[in-house]
XYZ file of C-alpha atoms in Angstrom:
568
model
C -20.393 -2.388 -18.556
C -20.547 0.888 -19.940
C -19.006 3.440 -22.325
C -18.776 5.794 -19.714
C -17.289 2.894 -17.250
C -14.227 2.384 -19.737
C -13.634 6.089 -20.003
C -13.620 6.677 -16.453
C -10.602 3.691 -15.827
C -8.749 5.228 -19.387
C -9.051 8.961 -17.984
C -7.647 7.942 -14.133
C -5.189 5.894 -16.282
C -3.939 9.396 -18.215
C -3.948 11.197 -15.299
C -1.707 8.672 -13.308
C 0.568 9.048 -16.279
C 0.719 12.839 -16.615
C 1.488 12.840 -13.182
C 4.594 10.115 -12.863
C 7.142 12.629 -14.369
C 6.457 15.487 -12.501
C 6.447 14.216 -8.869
C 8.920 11.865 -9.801
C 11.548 14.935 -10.228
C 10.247 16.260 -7.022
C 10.938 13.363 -5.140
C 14.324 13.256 -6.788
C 15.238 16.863 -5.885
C 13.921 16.106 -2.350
C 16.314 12.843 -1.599
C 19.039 14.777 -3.408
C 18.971 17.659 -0.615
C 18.288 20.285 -3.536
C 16.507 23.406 -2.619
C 12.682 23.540 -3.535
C 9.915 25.971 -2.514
C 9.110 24.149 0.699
C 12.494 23.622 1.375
C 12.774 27.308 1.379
C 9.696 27.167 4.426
C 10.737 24.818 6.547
C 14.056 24.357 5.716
C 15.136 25.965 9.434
C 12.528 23.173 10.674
C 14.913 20.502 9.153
C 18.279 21.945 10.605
C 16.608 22.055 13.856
C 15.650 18.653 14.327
C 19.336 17.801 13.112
C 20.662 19.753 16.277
C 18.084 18.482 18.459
C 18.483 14.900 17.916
C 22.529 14.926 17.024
C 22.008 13.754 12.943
C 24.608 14.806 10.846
C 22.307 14.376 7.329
C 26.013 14.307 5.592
C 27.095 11.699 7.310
C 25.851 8.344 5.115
C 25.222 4.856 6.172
C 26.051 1.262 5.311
C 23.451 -0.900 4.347
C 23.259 -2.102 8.022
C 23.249 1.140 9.677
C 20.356 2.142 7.288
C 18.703 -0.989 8.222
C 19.329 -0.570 11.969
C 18.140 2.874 11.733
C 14.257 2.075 9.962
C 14.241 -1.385 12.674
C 14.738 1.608 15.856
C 12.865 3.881 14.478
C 9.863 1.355 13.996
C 10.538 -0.191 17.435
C 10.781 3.598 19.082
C 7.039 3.882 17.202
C 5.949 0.809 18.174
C 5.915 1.318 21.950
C 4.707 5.110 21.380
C 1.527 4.355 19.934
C 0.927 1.367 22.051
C 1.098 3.221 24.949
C -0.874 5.966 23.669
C -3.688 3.682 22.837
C -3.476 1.837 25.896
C -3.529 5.325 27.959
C -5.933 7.234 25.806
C -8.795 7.014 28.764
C -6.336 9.408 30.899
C -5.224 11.492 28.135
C -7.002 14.759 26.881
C -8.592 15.485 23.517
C -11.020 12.564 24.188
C -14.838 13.891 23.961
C -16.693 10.974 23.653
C -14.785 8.943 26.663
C -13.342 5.919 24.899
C -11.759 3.772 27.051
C -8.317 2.511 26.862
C -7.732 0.133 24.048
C -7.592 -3.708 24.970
C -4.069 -4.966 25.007
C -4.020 -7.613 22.027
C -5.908 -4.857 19.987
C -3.109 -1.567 21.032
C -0.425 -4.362 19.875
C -2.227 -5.087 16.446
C -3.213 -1.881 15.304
C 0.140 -0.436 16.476
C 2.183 -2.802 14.258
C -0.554 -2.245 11.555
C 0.246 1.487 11.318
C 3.973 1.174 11.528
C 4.401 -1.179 8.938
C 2.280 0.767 6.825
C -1.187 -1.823 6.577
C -3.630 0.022 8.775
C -5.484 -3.376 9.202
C -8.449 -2.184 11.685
C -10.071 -4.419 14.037
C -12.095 -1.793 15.651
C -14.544 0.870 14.364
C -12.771 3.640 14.790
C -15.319 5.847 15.790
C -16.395 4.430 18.518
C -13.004 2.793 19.714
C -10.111 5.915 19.238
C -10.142 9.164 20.994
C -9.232 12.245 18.699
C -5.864 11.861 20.291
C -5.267 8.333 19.303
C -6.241 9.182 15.640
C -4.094 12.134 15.541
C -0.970 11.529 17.852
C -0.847 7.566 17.195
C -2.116 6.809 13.877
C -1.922 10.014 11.861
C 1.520 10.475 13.276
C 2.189 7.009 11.807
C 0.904 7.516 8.414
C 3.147 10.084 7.531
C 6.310 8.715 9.327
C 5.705 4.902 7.887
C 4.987 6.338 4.151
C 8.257 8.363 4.489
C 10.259 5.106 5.730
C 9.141 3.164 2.701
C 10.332 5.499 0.074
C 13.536 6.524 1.747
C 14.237 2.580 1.411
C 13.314 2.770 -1.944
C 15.703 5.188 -2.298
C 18.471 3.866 -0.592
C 17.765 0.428 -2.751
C 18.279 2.969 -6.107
C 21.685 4.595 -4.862
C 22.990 0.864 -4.303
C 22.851 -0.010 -7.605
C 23.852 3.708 -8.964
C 26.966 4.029 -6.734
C 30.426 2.440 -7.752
C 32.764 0.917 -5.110
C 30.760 2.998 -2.150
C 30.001 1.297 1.267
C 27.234 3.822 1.673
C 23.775 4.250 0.345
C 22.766 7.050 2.262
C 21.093 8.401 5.463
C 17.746 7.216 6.460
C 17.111 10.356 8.976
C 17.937 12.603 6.466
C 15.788 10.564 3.942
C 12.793 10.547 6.783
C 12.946 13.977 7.213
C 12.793 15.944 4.256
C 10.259 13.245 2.422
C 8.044 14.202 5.635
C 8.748 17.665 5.415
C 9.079 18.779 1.730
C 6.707 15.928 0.138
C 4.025 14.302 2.623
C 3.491 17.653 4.536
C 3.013 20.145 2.007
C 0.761 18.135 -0.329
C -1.376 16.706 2.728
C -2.129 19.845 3.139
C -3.136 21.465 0.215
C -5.840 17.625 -0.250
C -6.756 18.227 3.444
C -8.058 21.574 2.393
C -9.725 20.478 -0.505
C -11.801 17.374 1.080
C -12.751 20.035 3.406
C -13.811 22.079 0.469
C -15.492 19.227 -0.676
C -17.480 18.414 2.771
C -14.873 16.281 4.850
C -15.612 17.253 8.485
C -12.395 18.920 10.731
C -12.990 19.458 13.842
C -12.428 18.098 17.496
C -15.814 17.503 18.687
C -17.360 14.843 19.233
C -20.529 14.131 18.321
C -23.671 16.137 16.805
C -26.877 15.107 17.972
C -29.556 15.044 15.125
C -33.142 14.340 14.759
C -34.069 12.897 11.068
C -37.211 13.310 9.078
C -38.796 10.564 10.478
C -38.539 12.278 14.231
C -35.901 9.599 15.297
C -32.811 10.805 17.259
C -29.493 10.118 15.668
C -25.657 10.842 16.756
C -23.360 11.227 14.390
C -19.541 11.147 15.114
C -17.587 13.817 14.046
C -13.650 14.684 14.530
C -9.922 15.419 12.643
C -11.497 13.571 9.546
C -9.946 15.679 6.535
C -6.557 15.464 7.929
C -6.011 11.873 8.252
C -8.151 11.454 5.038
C -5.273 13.347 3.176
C -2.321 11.202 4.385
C -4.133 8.140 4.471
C -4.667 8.173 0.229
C -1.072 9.745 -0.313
C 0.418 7.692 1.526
C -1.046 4.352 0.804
C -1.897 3.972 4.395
C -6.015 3.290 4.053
C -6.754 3.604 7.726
C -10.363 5.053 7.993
C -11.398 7.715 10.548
C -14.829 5.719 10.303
C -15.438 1.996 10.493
C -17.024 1.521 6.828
C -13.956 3.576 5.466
C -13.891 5.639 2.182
C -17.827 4.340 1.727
C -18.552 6.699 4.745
C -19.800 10.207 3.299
C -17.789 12.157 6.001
C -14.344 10.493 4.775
C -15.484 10.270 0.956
C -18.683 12.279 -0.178
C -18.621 12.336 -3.653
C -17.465 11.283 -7.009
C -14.875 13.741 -7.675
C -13.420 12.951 -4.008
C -13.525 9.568 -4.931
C -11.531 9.898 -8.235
C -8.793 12.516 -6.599
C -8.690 10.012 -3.901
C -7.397 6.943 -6.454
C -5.429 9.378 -7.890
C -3.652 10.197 -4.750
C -3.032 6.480 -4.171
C -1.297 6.084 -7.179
C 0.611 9.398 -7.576
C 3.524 8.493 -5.685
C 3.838 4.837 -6.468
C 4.033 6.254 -10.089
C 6.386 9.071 -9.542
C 8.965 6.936 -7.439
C 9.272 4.875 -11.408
C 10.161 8.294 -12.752
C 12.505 8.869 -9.584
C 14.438 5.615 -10.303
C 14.610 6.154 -13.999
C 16.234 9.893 -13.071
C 18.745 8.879 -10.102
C 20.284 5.946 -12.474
C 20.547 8.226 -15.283
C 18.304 6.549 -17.708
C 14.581 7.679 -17.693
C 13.706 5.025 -20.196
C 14.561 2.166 -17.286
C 11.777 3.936 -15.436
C 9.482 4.263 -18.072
C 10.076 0.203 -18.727
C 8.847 -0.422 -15.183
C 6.028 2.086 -15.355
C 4.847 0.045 -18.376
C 5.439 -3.537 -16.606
C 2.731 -2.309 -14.078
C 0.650 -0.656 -16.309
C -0.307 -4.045 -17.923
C -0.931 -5.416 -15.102
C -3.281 -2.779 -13.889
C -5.296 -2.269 -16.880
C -5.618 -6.182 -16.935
C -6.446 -6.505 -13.478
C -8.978 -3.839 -13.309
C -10.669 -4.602 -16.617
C -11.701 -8.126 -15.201
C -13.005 -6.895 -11.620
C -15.138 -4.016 -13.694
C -16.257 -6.709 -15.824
C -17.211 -9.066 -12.792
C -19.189 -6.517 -11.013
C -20.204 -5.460 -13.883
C -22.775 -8.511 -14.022
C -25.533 -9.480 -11.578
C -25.347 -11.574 -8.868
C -27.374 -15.163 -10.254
C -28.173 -15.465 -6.277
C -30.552 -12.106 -6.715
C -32.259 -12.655 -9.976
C -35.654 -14.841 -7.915
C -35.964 -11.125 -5.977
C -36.533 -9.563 -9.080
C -33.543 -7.476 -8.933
C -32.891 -5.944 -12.410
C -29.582 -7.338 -13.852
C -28.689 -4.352 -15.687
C -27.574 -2.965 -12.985
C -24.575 -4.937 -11.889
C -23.703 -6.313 -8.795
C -24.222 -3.219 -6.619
C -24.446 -5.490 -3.022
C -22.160 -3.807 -0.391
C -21.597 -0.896 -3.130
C -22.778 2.924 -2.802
C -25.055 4.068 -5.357
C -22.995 7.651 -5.409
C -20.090 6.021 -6.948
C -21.576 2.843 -8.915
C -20.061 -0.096 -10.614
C -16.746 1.465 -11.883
C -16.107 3.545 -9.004
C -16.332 0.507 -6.853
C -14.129 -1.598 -8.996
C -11.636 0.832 -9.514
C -11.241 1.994 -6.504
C -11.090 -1.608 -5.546
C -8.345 -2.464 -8.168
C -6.478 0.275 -7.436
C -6.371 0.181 -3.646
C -4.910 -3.699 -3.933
C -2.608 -2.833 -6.640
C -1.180 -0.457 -4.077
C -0.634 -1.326 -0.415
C -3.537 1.044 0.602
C -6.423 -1.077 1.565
C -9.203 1.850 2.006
C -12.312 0.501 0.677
C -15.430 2.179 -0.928
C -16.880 -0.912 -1.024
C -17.082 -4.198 0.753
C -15.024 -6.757 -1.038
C -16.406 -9.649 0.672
C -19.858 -8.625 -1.595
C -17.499 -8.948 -4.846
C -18.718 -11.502 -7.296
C -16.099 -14.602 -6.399
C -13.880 -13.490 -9.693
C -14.252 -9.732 -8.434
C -12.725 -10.910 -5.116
C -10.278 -13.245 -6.650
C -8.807 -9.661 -8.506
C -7.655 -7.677 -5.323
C -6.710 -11.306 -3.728
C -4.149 -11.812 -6.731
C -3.000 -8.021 -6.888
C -1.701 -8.754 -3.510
C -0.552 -12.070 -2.910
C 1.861 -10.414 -5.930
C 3.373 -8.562 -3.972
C 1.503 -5.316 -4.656
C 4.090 -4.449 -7.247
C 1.555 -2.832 -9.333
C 2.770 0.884 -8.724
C 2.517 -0.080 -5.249
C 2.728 1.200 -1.499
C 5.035 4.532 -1.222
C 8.695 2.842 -2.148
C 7.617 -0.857 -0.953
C 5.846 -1.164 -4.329
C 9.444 0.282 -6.449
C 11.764 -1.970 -3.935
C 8.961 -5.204 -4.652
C 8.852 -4.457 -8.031
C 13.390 -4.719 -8.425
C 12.970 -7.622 -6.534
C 11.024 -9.455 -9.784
C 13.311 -7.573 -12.097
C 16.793 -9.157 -10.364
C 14.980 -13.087 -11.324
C 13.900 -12.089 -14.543
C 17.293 -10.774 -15.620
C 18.590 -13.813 -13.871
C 16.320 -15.903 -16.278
C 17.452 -14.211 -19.533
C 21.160 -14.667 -18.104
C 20.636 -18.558 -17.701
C 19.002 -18.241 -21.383
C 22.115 -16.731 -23.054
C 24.481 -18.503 -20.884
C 25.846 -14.823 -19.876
C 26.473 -13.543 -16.121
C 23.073 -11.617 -15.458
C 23.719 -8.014 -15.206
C 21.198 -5.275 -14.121
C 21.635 -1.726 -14.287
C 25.605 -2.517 -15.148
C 25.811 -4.618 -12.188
C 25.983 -8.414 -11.807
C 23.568 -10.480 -9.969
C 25.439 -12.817 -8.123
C 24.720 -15.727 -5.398
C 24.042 -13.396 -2.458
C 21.726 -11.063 -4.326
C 20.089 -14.277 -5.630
C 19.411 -15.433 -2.185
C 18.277 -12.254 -0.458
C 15.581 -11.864 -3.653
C 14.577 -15.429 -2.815
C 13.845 -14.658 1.219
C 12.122 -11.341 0.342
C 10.240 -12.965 -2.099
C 8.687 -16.692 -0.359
C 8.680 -15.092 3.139
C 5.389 -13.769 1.974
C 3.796 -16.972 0.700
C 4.938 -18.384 3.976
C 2.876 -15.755 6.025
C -0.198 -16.058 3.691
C -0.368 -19.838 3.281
C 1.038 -20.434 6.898
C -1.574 -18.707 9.281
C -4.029 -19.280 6.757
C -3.578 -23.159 6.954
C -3.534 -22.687 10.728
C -6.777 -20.661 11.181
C -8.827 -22.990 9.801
C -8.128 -25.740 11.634
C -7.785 -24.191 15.131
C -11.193 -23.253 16.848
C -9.919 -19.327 17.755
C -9.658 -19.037 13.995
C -12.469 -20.644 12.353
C -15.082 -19.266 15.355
C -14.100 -15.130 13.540
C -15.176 -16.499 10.154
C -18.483 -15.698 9.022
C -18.969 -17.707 7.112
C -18.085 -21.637 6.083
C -16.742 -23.791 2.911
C -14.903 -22.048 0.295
C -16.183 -18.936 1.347
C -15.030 -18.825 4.562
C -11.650 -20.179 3.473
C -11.430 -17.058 1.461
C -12.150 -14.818 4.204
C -9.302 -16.299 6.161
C -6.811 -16.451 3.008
C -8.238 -12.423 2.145
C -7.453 -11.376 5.747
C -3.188 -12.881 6.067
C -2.870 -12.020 2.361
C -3.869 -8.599 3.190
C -1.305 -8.560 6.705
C 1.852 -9.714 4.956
C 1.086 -7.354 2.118
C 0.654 -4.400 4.237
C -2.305 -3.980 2.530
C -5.035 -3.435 5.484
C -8.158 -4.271 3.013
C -10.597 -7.537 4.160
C -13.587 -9.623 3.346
C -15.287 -7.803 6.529
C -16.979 -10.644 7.482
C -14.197 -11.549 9.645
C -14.421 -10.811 13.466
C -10.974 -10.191 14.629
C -9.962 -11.481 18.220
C -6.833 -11.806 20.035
C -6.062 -15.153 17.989
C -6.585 -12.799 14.938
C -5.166 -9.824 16.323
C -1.648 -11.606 17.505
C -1.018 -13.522 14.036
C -2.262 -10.945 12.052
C 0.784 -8.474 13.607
C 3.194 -11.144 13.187
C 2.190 -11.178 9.183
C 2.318 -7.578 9.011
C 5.795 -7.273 11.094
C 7.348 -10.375 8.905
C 6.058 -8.699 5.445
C 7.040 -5.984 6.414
C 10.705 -6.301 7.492
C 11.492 -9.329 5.922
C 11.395 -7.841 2.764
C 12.741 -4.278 4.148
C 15.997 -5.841 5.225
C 17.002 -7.921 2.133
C 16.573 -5.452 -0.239
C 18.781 -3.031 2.007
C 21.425 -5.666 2.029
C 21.225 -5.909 -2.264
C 21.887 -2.560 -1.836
C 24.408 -3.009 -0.406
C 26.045 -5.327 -2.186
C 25.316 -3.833 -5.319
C 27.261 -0.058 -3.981
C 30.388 -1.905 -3.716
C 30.764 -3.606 -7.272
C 32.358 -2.012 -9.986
C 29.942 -0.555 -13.242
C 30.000 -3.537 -15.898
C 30.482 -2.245 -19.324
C 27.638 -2.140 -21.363
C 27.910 -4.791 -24.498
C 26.400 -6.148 -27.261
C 25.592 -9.500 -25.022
C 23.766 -7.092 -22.710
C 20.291 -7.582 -21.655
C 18.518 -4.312 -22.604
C 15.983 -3.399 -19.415
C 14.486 -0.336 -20.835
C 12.428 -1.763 -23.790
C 9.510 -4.059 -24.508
C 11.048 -7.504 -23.927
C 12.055 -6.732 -20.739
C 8.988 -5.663 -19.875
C 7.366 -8.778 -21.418
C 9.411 -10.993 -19.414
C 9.373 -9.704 -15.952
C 5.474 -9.377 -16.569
C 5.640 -12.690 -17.095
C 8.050 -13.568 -14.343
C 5.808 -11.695 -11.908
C 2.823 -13.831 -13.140
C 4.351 -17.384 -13.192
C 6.794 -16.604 -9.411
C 3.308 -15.642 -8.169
C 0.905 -18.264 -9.672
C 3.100 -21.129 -9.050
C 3.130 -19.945 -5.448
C -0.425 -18.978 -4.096
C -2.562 -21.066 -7.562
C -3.416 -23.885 -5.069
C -4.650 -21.359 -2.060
C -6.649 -19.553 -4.933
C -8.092 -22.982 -6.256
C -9.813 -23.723 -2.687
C -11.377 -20.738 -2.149
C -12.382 -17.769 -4.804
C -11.934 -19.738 -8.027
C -14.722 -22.999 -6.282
C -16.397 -20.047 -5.788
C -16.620 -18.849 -8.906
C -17.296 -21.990 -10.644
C -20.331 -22.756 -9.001
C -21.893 -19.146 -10.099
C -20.734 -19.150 -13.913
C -23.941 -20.729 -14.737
C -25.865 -18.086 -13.414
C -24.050 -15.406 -14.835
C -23.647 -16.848 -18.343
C -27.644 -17.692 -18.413
């Protein structure tokens, strides 16, 4: 640990907070239809794709029609990119000949871009043609990012609307987030990782000869492009198999620091954008702070962890002052790694400048925990805001059952439906994690992928569903995916995706039809510290009463059989 280590995570801390307000009033103008300097571009883009495909963007939605709208759309997405992948030996922009992807792996990685996870179980330069990356999964990247905040939108008009059966229009939503927000700023960070040495370009491969006289070919293709969406929009599908450690997606530290940033930037804003469309900044400000905690907490351990050598290396002569630097890249060190790690869990990213599976066992146990919570901590675009309300809705329901009042959030009460629908978004993810992890160990298709055995291996299994059902994409890449893999892994991803997508739609839509309760002196306040103290706390205890056990088999054995080593 360092000086400089601490100023780096309290300077990309600043920033994210500088930020928050600013594209959190974009966003709002966006979803409210205003006029802003993109708008003023493309706006006869946006009225033409309304003719085209018969939307009327005035014409708002029940909860159910919104929810009908995202499960088409995904479905419609779905079968595009499968059969895209599956065809890409017969279609053009294909320079290096890759054959058509197998059928188990199309399925996998085309429910892993949809749902916003970008879980790879290919290499990707070797595997995709440069149609597959940009048609299928580029394509999907900016189309799933936009889905999850227009739901996060719709999810903050339920609760701001009084006695309305509507909570918006989800093509309308998809639209101008693609067009005035994702396009625009992809742009401008495409251009600058170019700047910065990202390759662009559709060939295929450059033959080289190195300085020892040995003949090397190095893959090249639409790199910058996907690079840009895939930070922004929390998507963390590499161009390249070893991800944002590969020089051509992430060559330096400032790339590496804008890229975190990016991560974070809209996750942050969308806090700002609730706290404006329900007419209270200070309610998004409350939930800003709620993650914040949990960030700075989260990342000061794994920067700690790393931060110490690994006992298994100090026979080699390895110098401990150094760290833990195994699977890390020396151009970005111990706090790059960490952060980047921390960051990319907290939000349902999943690129990796590192490989986690070389973590010290706490270090691992840190992006484990940020997801099996949900990744509330600022988040995937939207799924992080809509995660987050789900927490708030039990921990108001907690201080209800404490004062013996009705609980009431936002001036609306939480009643026995809203109660229940919190309750299935919330354990249908344990049930994923715990589930297929319990099954993969004990079934020989699951435990022959593991590399490795005891509670190691366990972890690797437990890292892998964790990451599906939390849309995260990240692993312990020891793991060799086949179709046993590949099939359950999509059914996580599908179920945490949509099982959580759905019941906060349908809160929404409960909540549009009640009547405003008047604010009184009995009322909860949600915009200060002790609600942020308690649905911290909520957040902790729902979560470690839920995945403690899991934890307890496999990073946390870990860990306890190192502490001597580290300590001595």
């Amino acid at each position: 640990m360092s000086v400089t280590g601490w100023t780096t995570i309290l300077v990309f801390f600043l920033t994210i907070v500088v930020l928050a307000r600013p594209v959190g009033g974009v966003l709002t103008r966006v979803l409210a239809g205003e006029r802003t300097l993109p708008s003023r571009i493309l706006g006869p883009l946006e009225r033409a794709f309304y003719r085209l495909s018969g939307v009327n963007p005035d014409e708002e939605q029940s909860w159910s029609q919104y929810a009908l709208a995202v499960l088409a759309f995904k479905l419609v997405c779905f079968v595009a990119v499968y059969l895209i992948l599956r065809l890409q030996a017969h279609l053009p922009l294909n320079p290096a000949g890759q054959a058509a992807v197998a059928p188990d792996l199309a399925y996998n990685t085309a429910i892993s871009f949809l749902t916003n996870t970008n879980w790879q179980s290919y290499a990707g330069e070797t595997t995709m043609s440069h149609l597959s990356q940009m048609l299928a999964l580029t394509v999907q990247n900016f189309v799933s990012a936009a889905a999850g905040i227009a739901v996060a939108a719709a999810v903050i008009r339920g609760f701001t609307r009084r006695e309305v059966g509507t909570i918006g229009n989800f093509w309308a939503d998809l639209t101008r987030l693609t067009l005035y927000v994702l396009l625009p700023a992809c742009l401008v960070l495409a251009l600058f990782f170019v700047w910065q040495g990202v390759p662009q370009s559709l060939s295929g491969v450059v033959d080289a000869t190195t300085l020892e006289g040995a003949h090397q070919t190095i893959a090249l293709g639409p790199v910058a492009s996907q690079e840009a969406i895939k930070m922004l929009g929390t998507n963390g599908g590499g161009f390249f198999n070893t991800n944002s450690a590969h020089p051509f997606e992430n060559p330096d530290a400032l790339t590496n620091f804008v890229q975190m940033v990016c991560i974070f930037a809209l996750g942050a804003g969308l806090t700002n954008m609730f706290g404006r469309m329900v007419g209270n900044e200070r309610q998004g400000w409350a939930i800003f702070a709620a993650m914040s905690v949990l960030f700075m907490v989260g990342a000061g351990i794994l920067y700690w962890s790393e931060s110490h050598a690994n006992p298994a290396f100090a026979a080699l002569g390895v110098d401990p002052i150094q760290g833990n630097m195994e699977g890390k890249e020396v151009r970005f060190g111990i706090v790059g790694s960490a952060l980047f790690a921390a960051v990319t869990t907290d939000a349902s990213c999943g690129a990796v400048n590192a490989m986690h599976e070389s973590f010290l066992p706490l270090g691992g146990m840190v992006p484990l925990v940020n997801m099996m919570l949900g990744e509330i901590i600022f988040g995937g675009v939207g799924s992080g805001l809509y995660g987050f309300i789900l927490f708030a809705i039990i921990a108001v329901f907690m201080a209800g059952l404490m004062v013996g009042r009705t609980p009431e959030y936002l001036g609306k009460k939480i009643e026995a439906r809203e109660l229940k629908m919190t309750m299935l978004a919330v354990l249908c993810l344990p049930l994923v994690m715990l589930g297929f992890t319990a099954l993969a160990v004990v079934v020989s298709p699951g435990t022959s992928a593991l590399s490795a055995a005891g509670p190691h291996g366990f972890s690797e299994a437990l890292y892998a569903y964790t990451s599906a059902a939390a849309n995260n994409g990240s692993a312990f890449s020891g793991l060799t995916a086949n179709p046993f893999w590949n099939v359950t892994l999509g059914i996580g991803m599908m179920i945490g995706r949509f099982f959580v997508i759905v019941p906060v739609l349908a809160i929404a839509g409960a909540m549009a039809v009640k009547k405003n309760v008047p604010t009184t002196s009995g009322t909860f306040p949600t915009d200060g510290g002790l609600f942020i103290g308690l649905v911290t706390g909520v957040i902790l205890i729902v979560g470690g009463l839920t995945f403690l056990p899991a934890l307890a088999l496999g990073p946390i054995v870990e860990h306890l059989s190192m502490l001597r080593g580290i300590f001595s």
